[in-house]
Amino acid sequence: MKSILITGGAGFIGSHTIRQFVRRYPDYHIVNLDKLTYAGNLENLKDVEDAPNYEFVKGDIYDAAFLKELFEKYRFDGVIHLAAESHVDRSISDPNEFIKTNVVGTVNLLNVAKDQWQGDFEGKLFYHISTDEVYGSLEEGGYFTEETPYDPRSPYSASKASSDHMVRAYYNTYKLPVVISNCSNNYGPHQFPEKLIPLFINNIRNNKELPVYGKGENVRDWLYVEDHAKAIDLIYHRGRIGETYNIGGDNEWRNIDLIRKLCEIMDHKLGRMAGSSAELITYVKDRAGHDLRYAIDCSKLKNELGWSQEVTFAEGLERTVDWYLENEEWLNHVLTGEYEEYYRKQYVER
Ligand code: NAD
Ligand code: DAU
């Protein structure tokens, strides 16, 4: 039986990845290590928590001594590393947590994997999950490929870029078997309502203003989260050691166009008059250093491993809106005091 560590499994993408692996691989023992920060929520995993091949461990990847004990206990064959501070706006107001978790936490994990595997790397893999934001910002034309030079511009993307460099350094220096993927913007059920799509769904639901940064002209490439989890499964099992794979939606939207689309869907779902949600759109001060455009060329993943997006944007948005409207209890649980405090600092006092 293989023993696999998935970090950050109580978060958004992590929980979909856990579900993918727990259901598909009954002969793997999946350990979910998560600190349960504001973004980690075990309710995301209710449907798999009793599975015999799944186990949750609460812990912090910043704590090297704890990681050593964990690796000694479970003797992992593989690591899929998603734990991170993931929100750009939070990295602008408080970068230090991003360095602790994203950089030092990743290095702690690399060290413990290297020390335990002791050069016997047969059947072992350290898979690091990263973002397209490490490549910087594009103007109107062009795409990020795996060869695009790194040019991170926010504290979040700089911390992720640092962690990617450390992962590659351990491959080059110690021959640690690694693979990295860099993905575009994910959306779908269980995403914390600080990110654009769930935040705006929740605000529309509550007739609150929709704070569009700048002119709403920034472009993002959106991928349904289950398609990302399937790509992670494929890369974990068939990706070439030492390689990087870009993952994307081939689905670019200007923020304002996406927001208008979301407003239309919400009007329809809530039985409101057409155009009423769009009246909530409010242009606010731009995000500091706001990257204009991200666009991923994911042809390497498609050509080499046969991956492709399965969920269209129309279908994915519909499913996402339905999920949030049907899961008010989940939303109410995550909208704690900490969230209210964050919302006030980010949108009311800025
Ligand atoms: P998330 O914020 O929803 O979840 C992060 C999880 O990590 C949470 O469960 C949190 O409790 C846990 N965590 C944070 N610090 C920890 C620590 N010190 N020790 C242990 N656990 C800790 O994030 P997400 O959106 O699911 O992103 C997951 C990964 O995917 C991140 O590495 C992120 O950089 C990357 N990524 C995200 C996107 C996206 O659109 N959300 C796109 C590309 C890549
Ligand atoms: O590209 C991958 C990245 O996508 C991931 O690495 C990050 O973890 C993830 O958070 C996401 O980063 P973004 O900054 O692109 O996502 P966010 O949802 O914060 O914002 C999407 C766009 O919407 C961005 O251009 C900023 C804008 N925005 C966002 C918020 C929260 C607004 O206009 N208003 C808002 O209130």
CSV table of N, CA and C in Angstrom, one decimal, residues 12-13 15-17 19-20 23 186-190 223-233 307-311 319 323:
chain,number,residue,atom,x,y,z
A,12,PHE,N,-9.2,24.7,-0.6
A,12,PHE,CA,-10.1,24.6,-1.8
A,12,PHE,C,-9.6,23.6,-2.8
A,13,ILE,N,-8.5,23.7,-3.4
A,13,ILE,CA,-8.0,22.8,-4.4
A,13,ILE,C,-7.6,21.5,-3.7
A,15,SER,N,-8.9,20.0,-1.1
A,15,SER,CA,-10.0,19.1,-0.8
A,15,SER,C,-10.5,18.4,-2.0
A,16,HIS,N,-10.5,19.0,-3.2
A,16,HIS,CA,-10.9,18.3,-4.4
A,16,HIS,C,-9.8,17.3,-4.8
A,17,THR,N,-8.5,17.6,-4.5
A,17,THR,CA,-7.5,16.6,-4.8
A,17,THR,C,-7.6,15.4,-3.9
A,19,ARG,N,-10.3,14.3,-2.5
A,19,ARG,CA,-11.4,13.5,-3.0
A,19,ARG,C,-11.1,12.7,-4.2
A,20,GLN,N,-10.4,13.3,-5.1
A,20,GLN,CA,-10.0,12.6,-6.4
A,20,GLN,C,-9.1,11.3,-6.0
A,23,ARG,N,-11.0,8.5,-3.6
A,23,ARG,CA,-12.0,7.7,-4.4
A,23,ARG,C,-11.4,6.8,-5.4
A,186,ASN,N,-8.4,29.0,-10.5
A,186,ASN,CA,-9.4,28.0,-10.3
A,186,ASN,C,-10.7,28.6,-9.8
A,187,TYR,N,-11.8,27.9,-10.0
A,187,TYR,CA,-13.1,28.3,-9.5
A,187,TYR,C,-13.9,27.0,-9.2
A,188,GLY,N,-14.9,27.1,-8.4
A,188,GLY,CA,-15.7,25.9,-8.1
A,188,GLY,C,-16.2,25.9,-6.7
A,189,PRO,N,-16.9,24.8,-6.3
A,189,PRO,CA,-17.4,24.7,-4.9
A,189,PRO,C,-16.3,24.7,-3.9
A,190,HIS,N,-16.5,25.2,-2.7
A,190,HIS,CA,-15.6,25.2,-1.5
A,190,HIS,C,-14.5,26.2,-1.6
A,223,LEU,N,-10.2,28.0,-14.7
A,223,LEU,CA,-10.3,26.5,-14.8
A,223,LEU,C,-11.1,25.9,-13.7
A,224,TYR,N,-12.0,25.0,-14.1
A,224,TYR,CA,-12.9,24.4,-13.0
A,224,TYR,C,-12.0,23.5,-12.2
A,225,VAL,N,-12.2,23.6,-10.8
A,225,VAL,CA,-11.3,23.0,-9.9
A,225,VAL,C,-11.1,21.5,-10.1
A,226,GLU,N,-12.2,20.8,-10.5
A,226,GLU,CA,-12.1,19.3,-10.6
A,226,GLU,C,-11.2,19.0,-11.8
A,227,ASP,N,-11.2,19.9,-12.8
A,227,ASP,CA,-10.2,19.6,-13.9
A,227,ASP,C,-8.8,19.8,-13.4
A,228,HIS,N,-8.6,20.7,-12.5
A,228,HIS,CA,-7.2,20.8,-11.9
A,228,HIS,C,-6.9,19.5,-11.1
A,229,ALA,N,-7.8,19.0,-10.3
A,229,ALA,CA,-7.5,17.8,-9.5
A,229,ALA,C,-7.2,16.6,-10.4
A,230,LYS,N,-7.9,16.6,-11.6
A,230,LYS,CA,-7.6,15.5,-12.5
A,230,LYS,C,-6.2,15.6,-13.1
A,231,ALA,N,-5.8,16.9,-13.4
A,231,ALA,CA,-4.5,17.1,-13.9
A,231,ALA,C,-3.4,16.7,-12.9
A,232,ILE,N,-3.7,17.0,-11.6
A,232,ILE,CA,-2.7,16.7,-10.6
A,232,ILE,C,-2.6,15.2,-10.5
A,233,ASP,N,-3.7,14.4,-10.6
A,233,ASP,CA,-3.7,13.0,-10.6
A,233,ASP,C,-2.8,12.5,-11.7
A,307,TRP,N,-4.1,15.2,-21.2
A,307,TRP,CA,-5.1,15.9,-20.4
A,307,TRP,C,-5.9,16.9,-21.2
A,308,SER,N,-7.1,17.1,-20.9
A,308,SER,CA,-7.9,18.3,-21.4
A,308,SER,C,-8.9,18.7,-20.4
A,309,GLN,N,-9.4,20.0,-20.6
A,309,GLN,CA,-10.4,20.5,-19.7
A,309,GLN,C,-11.7,19.7,-20.1
A,310,GLU,N,-12.5,19.3,-19.0
A,310,GLU,CA,-13.7,18.6,-19.3
A,310,GLU,C,-14.9,19.5,-19.1
A,311,VAL,N,-14.8,20.4,-18.2
A,311,VAL,CA,-16.0,21.2,-17.8
A,311,VAL,C,-15.9,22.6,-18.5
A,319,ARG,N,-22.7,25.3,-12.1
A,319,ARG,CA,-22.5,24.4,-11.0
A,319,ARG,C,-22.0,25.1,-9.7
A,323,TRP,N,-24.0,25.5,-6.2
A,323,TRP,CA,-23.4,24.9,-5.0
A,323,TRP,C,-23.5,26.0,-3.9
